[in-house]
Short mmCIF file of C-alpha atoms in Angstrom, two decimals:
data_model
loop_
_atom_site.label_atom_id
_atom_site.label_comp_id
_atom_site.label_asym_id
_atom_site.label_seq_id
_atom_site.Cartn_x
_atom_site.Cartn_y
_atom_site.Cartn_z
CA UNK M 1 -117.80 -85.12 -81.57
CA UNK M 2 -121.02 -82.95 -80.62
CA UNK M 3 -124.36 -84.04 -80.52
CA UNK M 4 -125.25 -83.93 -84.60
CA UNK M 5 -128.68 -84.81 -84.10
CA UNK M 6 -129.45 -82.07 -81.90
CA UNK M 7 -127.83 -79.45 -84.53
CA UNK M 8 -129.32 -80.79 -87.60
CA UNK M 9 -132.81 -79.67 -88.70
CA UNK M 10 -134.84 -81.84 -90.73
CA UNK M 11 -136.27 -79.31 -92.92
CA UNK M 12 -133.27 -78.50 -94.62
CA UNK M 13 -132.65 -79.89 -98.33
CA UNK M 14 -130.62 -82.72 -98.77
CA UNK M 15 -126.86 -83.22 -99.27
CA UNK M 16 -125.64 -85.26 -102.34
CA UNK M 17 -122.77 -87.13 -101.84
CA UNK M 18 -121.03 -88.67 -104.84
CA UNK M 19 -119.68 -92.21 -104.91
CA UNK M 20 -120.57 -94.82 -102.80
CA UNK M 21 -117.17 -96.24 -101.16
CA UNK M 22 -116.64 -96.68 -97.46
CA UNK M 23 -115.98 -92.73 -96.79
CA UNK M 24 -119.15 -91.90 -98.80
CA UNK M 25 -121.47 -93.97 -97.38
CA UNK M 26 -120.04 -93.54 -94.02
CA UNK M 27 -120.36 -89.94 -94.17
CA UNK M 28 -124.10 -90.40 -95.61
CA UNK M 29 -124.84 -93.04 -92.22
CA UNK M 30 -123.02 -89.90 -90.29
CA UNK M 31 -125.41 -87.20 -91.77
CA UNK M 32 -128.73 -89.50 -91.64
CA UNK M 33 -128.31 -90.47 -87.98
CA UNK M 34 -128.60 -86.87 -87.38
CA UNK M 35 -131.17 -86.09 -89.45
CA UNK M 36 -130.30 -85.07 -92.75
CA UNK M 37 -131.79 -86.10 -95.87
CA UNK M 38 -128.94 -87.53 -97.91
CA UNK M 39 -129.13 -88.91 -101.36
CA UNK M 40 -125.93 -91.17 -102.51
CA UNK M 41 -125.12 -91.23 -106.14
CA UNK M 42 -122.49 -94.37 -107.75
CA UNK M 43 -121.94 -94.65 -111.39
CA UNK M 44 -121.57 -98.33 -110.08
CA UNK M 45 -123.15 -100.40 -107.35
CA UNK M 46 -122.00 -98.77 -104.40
CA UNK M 47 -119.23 -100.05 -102.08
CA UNK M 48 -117.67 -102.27 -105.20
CA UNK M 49 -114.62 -100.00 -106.05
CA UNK M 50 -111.57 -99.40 -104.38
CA UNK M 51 -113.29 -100.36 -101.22
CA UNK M 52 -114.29 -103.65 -102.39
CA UNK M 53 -110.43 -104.13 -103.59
CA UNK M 54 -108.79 -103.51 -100.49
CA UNK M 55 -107.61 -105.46 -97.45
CA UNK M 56 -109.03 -103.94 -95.04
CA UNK M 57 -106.01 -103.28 -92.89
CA UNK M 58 -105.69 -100.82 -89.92
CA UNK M 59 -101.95 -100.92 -89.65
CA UNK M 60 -101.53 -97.16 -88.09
CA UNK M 61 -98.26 -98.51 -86.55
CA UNK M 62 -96.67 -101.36 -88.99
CA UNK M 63 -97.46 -98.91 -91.99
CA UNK M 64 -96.00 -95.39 -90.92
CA UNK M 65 -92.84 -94.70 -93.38
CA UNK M 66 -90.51 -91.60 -93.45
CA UNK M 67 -92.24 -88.67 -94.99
CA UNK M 68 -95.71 -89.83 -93.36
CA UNK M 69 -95.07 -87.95 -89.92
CA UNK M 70 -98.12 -85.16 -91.25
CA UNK M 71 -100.53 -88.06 -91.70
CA UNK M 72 -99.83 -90.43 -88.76
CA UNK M 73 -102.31 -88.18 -85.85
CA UNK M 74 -104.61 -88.97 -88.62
CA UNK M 75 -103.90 -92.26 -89.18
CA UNK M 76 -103.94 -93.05 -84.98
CA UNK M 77 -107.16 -91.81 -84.32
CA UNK M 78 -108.71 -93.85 -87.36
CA UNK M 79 -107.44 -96.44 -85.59
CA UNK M 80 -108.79 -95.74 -82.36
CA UNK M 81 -111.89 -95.23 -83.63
CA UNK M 82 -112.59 -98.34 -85.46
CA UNK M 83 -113.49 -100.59 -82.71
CA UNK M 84 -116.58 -98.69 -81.33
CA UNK M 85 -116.97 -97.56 -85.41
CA UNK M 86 -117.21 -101.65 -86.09
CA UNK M 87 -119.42 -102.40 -82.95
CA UNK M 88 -122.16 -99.66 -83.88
CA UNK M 89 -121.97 -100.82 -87.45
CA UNK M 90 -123.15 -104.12 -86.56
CA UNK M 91 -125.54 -102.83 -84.24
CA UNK M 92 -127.08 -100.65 -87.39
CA UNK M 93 -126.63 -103.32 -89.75
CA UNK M 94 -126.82 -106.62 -88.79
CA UNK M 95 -123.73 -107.64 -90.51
CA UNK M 96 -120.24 -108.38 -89.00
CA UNK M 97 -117.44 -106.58 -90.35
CA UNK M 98 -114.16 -109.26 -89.36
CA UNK M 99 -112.77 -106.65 -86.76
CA UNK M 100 -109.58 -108.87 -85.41
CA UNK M 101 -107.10 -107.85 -83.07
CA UNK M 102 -103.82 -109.82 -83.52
CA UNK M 103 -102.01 -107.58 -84.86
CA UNK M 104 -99.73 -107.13 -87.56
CA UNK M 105 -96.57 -108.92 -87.91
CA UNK M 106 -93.62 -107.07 -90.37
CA UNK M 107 -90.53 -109.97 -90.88
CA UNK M 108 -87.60 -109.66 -92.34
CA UNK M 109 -86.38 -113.01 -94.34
CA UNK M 110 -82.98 -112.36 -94.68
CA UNK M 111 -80.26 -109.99 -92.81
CA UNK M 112 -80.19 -107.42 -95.19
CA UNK M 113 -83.72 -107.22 -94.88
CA UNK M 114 -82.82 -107.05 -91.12
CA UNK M 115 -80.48 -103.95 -91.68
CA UNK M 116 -83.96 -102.13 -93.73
CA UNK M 117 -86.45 -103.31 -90.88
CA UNK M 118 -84.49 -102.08 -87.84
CA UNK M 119 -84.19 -98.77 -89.64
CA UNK M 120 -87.62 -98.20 -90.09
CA UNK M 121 -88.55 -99.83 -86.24
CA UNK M 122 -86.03 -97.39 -84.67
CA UNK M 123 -87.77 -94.27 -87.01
CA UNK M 124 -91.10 -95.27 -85.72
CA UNK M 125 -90.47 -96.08 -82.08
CA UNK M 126 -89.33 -92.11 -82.59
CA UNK M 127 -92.96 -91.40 -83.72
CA UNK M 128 -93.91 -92.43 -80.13
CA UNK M 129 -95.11 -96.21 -81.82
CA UNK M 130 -95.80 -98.95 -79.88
CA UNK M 131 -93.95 -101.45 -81.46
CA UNK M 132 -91.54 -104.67 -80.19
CA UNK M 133 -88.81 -106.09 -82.12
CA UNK M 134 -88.82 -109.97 -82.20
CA UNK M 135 -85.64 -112.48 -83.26
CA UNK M 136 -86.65 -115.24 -85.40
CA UNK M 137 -87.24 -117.70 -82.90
CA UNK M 138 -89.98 -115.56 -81.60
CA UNK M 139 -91.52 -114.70 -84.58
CA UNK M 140 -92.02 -118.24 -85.03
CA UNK M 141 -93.78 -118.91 -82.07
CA UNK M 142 -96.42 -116.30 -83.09
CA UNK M 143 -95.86 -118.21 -86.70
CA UNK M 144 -95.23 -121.70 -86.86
CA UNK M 145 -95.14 -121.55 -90.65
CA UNK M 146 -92.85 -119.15 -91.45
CA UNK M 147 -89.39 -119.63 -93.44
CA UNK M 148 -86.94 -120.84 -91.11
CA UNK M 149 -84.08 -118.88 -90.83
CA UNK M 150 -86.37 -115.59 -90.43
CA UNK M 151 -83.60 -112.86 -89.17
CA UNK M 152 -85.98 -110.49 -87.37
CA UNK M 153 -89.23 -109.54 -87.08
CA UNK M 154 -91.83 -106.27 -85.92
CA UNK M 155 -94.71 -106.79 -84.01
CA UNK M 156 -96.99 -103.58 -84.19
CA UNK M 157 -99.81 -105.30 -81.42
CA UNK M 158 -101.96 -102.55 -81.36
CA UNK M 159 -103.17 -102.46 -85.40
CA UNK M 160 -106.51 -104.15 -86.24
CA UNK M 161 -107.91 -105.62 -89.00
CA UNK M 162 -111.98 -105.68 -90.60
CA UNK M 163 -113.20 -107.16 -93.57
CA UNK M 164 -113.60 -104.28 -96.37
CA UNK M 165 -116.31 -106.15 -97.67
CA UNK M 166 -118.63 -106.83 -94.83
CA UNK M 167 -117.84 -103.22 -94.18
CA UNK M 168 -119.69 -101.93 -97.43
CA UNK M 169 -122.12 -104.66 -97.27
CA UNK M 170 -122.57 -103.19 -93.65
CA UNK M 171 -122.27 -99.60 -94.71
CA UNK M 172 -124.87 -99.80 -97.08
CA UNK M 173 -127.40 -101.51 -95.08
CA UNK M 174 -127.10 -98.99 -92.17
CA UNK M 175 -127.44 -96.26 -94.84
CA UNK M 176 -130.98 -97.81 -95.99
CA UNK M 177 -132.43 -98.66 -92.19
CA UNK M 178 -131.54 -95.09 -92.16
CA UNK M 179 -133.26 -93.44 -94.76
CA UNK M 180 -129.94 -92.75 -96.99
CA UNK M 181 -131.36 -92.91 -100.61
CA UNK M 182 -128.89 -94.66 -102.57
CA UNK M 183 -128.73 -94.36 -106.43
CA UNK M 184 -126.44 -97.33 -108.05
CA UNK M 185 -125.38 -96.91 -111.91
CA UNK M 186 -126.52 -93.63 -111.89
CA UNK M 187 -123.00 -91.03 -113.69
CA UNK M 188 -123.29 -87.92 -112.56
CA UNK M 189 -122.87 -85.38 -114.88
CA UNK M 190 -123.67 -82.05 -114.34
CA UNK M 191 -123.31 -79.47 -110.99
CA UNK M 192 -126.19 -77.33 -110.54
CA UNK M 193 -124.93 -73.34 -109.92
CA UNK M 194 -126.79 -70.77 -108.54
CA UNK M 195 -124.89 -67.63 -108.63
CA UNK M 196 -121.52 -69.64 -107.77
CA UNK M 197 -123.05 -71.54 -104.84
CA UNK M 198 -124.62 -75.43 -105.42
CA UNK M 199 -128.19 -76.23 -106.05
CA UNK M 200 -128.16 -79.42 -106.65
CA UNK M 201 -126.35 -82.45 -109.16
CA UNK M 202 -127.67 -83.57 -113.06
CA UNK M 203 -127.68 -86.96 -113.58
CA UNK M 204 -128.75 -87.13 -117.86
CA UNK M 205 -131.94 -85.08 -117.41
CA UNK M 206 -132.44 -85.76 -113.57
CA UNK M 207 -131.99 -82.95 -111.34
CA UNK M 208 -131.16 -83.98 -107.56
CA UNK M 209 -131.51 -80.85 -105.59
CA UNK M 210 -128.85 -80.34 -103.10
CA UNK M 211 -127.85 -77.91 -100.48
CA UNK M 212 -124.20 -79.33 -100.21
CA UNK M 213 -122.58 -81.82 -102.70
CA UNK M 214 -119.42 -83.94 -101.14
CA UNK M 215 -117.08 -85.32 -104.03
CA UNK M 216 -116.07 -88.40 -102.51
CA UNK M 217 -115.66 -90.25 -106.12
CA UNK M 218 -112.37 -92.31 -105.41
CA UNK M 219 -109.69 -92.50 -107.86
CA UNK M 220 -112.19 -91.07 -110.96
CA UNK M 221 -112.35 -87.75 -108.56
CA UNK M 222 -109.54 -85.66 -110.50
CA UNK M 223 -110.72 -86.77 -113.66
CA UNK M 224 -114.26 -85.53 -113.22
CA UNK M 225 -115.64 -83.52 -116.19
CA UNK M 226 -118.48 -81.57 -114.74
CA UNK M 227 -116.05 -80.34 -111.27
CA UNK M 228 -114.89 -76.68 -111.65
CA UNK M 229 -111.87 -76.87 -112.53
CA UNK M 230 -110.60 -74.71 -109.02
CA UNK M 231 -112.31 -77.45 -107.41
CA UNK M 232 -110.81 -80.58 -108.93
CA UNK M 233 -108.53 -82.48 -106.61
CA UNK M 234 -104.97 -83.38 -108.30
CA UNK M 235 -105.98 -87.52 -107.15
CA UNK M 236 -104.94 -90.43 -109.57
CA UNK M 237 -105.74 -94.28 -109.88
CA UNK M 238 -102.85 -96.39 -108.98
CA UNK M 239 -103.57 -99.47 -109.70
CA UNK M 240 -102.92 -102.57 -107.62
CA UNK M 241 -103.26 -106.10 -108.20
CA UNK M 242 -104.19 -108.81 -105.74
CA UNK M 243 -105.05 -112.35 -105.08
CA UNK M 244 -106.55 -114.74 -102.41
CA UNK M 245 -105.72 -117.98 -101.74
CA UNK M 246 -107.68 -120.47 -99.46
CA UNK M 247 -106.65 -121.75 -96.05
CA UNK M 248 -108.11 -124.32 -94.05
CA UNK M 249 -110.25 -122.27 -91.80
CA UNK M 250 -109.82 -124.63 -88.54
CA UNK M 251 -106.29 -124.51 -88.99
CA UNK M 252 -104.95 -121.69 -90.62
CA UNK M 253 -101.02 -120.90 -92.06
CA UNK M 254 -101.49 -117.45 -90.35
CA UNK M 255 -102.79 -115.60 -87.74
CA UNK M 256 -101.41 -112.53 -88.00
CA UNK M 257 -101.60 -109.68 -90.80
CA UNK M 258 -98.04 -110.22 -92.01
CA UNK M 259 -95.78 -107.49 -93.54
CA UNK M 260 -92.65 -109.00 -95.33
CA UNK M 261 -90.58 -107.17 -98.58
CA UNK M 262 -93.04 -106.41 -101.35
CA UNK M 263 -95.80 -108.21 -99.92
CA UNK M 264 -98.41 -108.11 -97.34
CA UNK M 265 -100.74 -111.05 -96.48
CA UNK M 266 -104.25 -110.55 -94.66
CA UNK M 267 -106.16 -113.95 -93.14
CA UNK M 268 -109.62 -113.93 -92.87
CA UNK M 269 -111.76 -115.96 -90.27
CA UNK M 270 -113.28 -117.87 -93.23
CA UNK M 271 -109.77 -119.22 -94.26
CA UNK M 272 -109.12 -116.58 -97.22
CA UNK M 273 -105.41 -115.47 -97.49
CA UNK M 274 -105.42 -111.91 -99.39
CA UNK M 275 -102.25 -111.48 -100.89
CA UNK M 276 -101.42 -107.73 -102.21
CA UNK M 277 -100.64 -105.67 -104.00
CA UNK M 278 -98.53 -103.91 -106.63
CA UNK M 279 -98.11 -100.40 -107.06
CA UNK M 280 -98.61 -99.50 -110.83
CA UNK M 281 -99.19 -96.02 -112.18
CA UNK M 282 -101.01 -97.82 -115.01
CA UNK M 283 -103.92 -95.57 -115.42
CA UNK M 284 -107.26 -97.22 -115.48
CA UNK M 285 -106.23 -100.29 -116.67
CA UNK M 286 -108.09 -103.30 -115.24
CA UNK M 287 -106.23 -106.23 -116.77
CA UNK M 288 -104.11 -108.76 -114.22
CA UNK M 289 -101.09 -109.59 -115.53
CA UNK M 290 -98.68 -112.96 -115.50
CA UNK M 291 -95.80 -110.63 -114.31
CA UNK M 292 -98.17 -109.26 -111.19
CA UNK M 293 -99.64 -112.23 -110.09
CA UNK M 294 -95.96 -113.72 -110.25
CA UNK M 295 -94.49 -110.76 -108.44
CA UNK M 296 -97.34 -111.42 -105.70
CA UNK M 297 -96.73 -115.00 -105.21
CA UNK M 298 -92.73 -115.30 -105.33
CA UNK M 299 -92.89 -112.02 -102.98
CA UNK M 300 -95.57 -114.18 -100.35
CA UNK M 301 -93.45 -117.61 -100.95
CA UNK M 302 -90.21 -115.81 -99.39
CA UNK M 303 -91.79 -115.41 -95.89
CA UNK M 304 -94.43 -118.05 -95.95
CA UNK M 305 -93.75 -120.83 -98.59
CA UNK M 306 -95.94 -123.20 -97.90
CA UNK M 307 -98.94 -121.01 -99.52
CA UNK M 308 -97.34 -122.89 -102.49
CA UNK M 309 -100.06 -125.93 -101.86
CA UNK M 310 -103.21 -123.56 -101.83
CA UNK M 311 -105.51 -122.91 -104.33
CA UNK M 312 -106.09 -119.40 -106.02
CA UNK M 313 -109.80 -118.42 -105.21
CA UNK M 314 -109.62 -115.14 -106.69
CA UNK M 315 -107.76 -111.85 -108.53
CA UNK M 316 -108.46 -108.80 -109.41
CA UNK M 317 -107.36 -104.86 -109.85
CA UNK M 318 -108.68 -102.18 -107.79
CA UNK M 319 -107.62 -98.30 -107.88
CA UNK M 320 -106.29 -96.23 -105.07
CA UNK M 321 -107.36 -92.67 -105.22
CA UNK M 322 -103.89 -91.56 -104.84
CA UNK M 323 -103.32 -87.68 -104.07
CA UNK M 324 -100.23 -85.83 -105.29
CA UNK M 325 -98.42 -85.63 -101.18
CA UNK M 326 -100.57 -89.37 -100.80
CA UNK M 327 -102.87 -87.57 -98.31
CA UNK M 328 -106.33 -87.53 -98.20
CA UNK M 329 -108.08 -84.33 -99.22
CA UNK M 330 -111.28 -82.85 -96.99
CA UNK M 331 -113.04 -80.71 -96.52
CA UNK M 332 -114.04 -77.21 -98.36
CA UNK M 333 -113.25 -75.47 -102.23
CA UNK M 334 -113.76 -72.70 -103.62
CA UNK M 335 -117.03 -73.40 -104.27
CA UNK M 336 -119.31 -72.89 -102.15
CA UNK M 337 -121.71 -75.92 -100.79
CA UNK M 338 -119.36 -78.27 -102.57
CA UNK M 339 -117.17 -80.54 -99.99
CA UNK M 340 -113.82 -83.16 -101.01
CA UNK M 341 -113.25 -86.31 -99.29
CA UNK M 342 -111.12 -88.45 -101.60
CA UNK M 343 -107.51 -89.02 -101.95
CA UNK M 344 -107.05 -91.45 -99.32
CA UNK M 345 -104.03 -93.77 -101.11
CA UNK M 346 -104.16 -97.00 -99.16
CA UNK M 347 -105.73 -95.63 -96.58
CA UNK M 348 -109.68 -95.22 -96.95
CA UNK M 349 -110.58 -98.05 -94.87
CA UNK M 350 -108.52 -96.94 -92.01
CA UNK M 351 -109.63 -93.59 -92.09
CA UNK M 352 -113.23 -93.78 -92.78
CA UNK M 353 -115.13 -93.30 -89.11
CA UNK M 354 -112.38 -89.94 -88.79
CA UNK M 355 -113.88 -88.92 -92.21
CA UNK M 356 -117.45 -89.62 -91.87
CA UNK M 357 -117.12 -88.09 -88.78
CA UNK M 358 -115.56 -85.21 -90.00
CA UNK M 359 -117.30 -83.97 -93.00
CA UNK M 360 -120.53 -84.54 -91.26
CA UNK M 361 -119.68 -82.67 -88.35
CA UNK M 362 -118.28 -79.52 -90.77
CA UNK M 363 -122.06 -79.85 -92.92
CA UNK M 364 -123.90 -79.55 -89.93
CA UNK M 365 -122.04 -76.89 -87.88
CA UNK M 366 -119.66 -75.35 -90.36
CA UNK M 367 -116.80 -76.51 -88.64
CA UNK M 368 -113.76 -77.91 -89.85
CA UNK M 369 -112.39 -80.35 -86.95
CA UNK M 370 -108.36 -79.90 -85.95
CA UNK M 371 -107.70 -83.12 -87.07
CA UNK M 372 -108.68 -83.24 -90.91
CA UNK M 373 -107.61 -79.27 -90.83
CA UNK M 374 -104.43 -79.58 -92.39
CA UNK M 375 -105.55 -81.73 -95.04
CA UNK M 376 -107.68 -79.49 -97.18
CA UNK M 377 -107.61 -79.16 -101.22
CA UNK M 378 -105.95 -75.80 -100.23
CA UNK M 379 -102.67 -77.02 -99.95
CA UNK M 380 -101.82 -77.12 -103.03
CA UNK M 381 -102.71 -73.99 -104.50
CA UNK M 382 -101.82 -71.51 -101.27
CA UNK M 383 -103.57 -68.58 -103.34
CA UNK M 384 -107.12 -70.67 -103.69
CA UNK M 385 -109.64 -69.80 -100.47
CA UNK M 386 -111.64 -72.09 -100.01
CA UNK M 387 -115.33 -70.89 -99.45
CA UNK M 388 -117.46 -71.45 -95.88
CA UNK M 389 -119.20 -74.88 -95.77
CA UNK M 390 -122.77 -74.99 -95.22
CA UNK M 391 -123.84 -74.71 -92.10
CA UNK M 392 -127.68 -75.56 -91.10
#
């Protein structure tokens, strides 16, 4: 990435970015290191949505399915990036984000489950993965505590993990040492036009003058009132319920991010055990449910059932901002000055340093960077042309 601090100029007028999730406020720590006044705006408090419901995995290999092939450069050099991306957070912030390196471990209980696995190991050691197949025995030497009997088993080595939430905690306190105004429970709800190009957002009867707005709103981005409507990303919540449960920290059930039918299971160094998450196109309903915290639990006691003796320390329901091909969408519309970065599906933590990164670099230079370039809100509407970013 170029030197952004040498390109930016100070005088300019801010950028507004809307919503305050781990892509927004990473792309506000982006444009503030180099320079740029940048004012965040959350109808919340920022970093609590769908990036405070996640898991925080960075599974580029264990996660790659059939029909992903477009999104998995994207995915790999998220996941490359993260390290360095978590190491200069701290530096920033203060805070430690959980970045672990073990690896994540995808078992299959039973043979049939054997029959699905090897299918989808021998389609992603295609994709160039780095990925080993294990028997059972061996997966239970990396863990002791899973079902005996365990047919097979995927080690993807190479796929990290951080903890979401330090991550906004961390996000947001690098965005204030660096002179990122944040506004919390503040709805936008107007876009300022001057002849077609933005000015600036409306918040009730506050005007927050802008040279370039990013949409980076989450799951609530297609459903936005005050977006032109050649501007609205097609991107719908899909809701997903989840649980922790609580290890002993000294000595753990697992080590490893594990992957098994249904189910995925994330330790934490403080003994947590996030168990997620079901996939419901429920709208924006927020209620857990007996049937998905049963579906969670029977789906984690297959692989790993002595999770039956620990306590539940938490639920909840967060929202993935799901786009209609599951991509993310960045970059330009038709309207000029007003950037996209939503639409990540399960993806926004992953992806965040290759999206700050990103839509800073195209604000500041007016460049749109080969990676992100073939996921732009143009895609689905071949005859919309999206408009030049702004460039200062």
């Amino acid at each position: 990435m170029p030197d952004l601090k040498a390109i930016s100029r100070s005088t300019t007028p801010p950028v507004a970015i809307v919503g305050g999730g781990v892509c927004g406020l990473g792309i506000a720590w982006r444009l503030a290191q180099a320079g740029r006044a940048v004012e965040v705006l959350d109808k919340g408090e920022v970093g609590r949505g769908a990036t405070w419901a996640a898991a925080g995995m960075l599974a580029a290999g264990a996660e790659t399915e059939p029909g992903e092939q477009a999104l998995l450069a994207l995915t790999l050099e998220g996941r490359r990036q993260w390290p360095a991306f978590a190491r200069e957070l701290e530096a920033a912030s203060g805070i430690a984000v959980g970045d672990r390196d073990e690896g994540t471990l995808t078992v299959a209980p039973t043979r049939d489950d054997a029959e699905q696995l090897r299918f989808t190991y021998e389609f992603q050691r295609g994709l160039g993965l780095d990925l080993a197949w294990l028997s059972g025995a061996e997966a239970h030497r990396l863990e002791p505590h899973l079902r005996p009997g365990i047919a097979g088993a995927v080690l993807s080595a190479a796929d990290h993990q951080v903890d979401n939430r330090q991550v906004a905690l961390a996000l947001k306190e690098a965005c204030l040492r660096a002179g990122v105004r944040i506004h919390e429970r503040c709805s936008v709800t107007g876009l300022d036009l001057e002849a077609g190009r933005v000015r600036g957002l409306w918040s009730g009867e506050t005007r927050h003058a802008a040279d370039c707005v990013v949409m980076a709103a989450g799951a609530w981005s297609g459903g936005l009132s005050w977006l032109p409507a050649q501007a609205r990303p097609p991107v719908r919540p899909v809701k997903g319920q989840m649980l922790t449960l609580a290890m002993d920290p000294v000595s753990p059930l697992l080590r490893h991010v594990l992957w098994a039918p249904k189910i995925y299971l994330v330790p934490r160094d403080d003994g947590r055990l996030l168990v997620g998450a079901t996939g419901e196109e429920k709208g924006c309903d927020e209620r857990m449910t007996a049937g998905g915290v049963y579906e969670l639990l029977d789906a984690a006691w297959r692989p790993l059932p002595a999770i039956e003796e620990l306590p539940i320390l938490e639920t909840w329901v967060g929202f993935r901002p799901t786009s209609r091909d599951d991509a993310p969408i960045l970059g330009e519309t038709p309207v000029e000055g007003l950037l996209v970065a939503t639409g990540h599906h399960r993806n926004g933590i992953l992806l965040a340093p290759v999206t700050a990164d990103a839509i800073a670099q195209l604000i500041l230079t007016g460049e749109t960077t080969e990676a992100v370039r073939p996921f732009g809100l143009a895609r689905f509407d071949r005859d919309r042309k999206p408009r030049a970013a702004v460039a200062s």
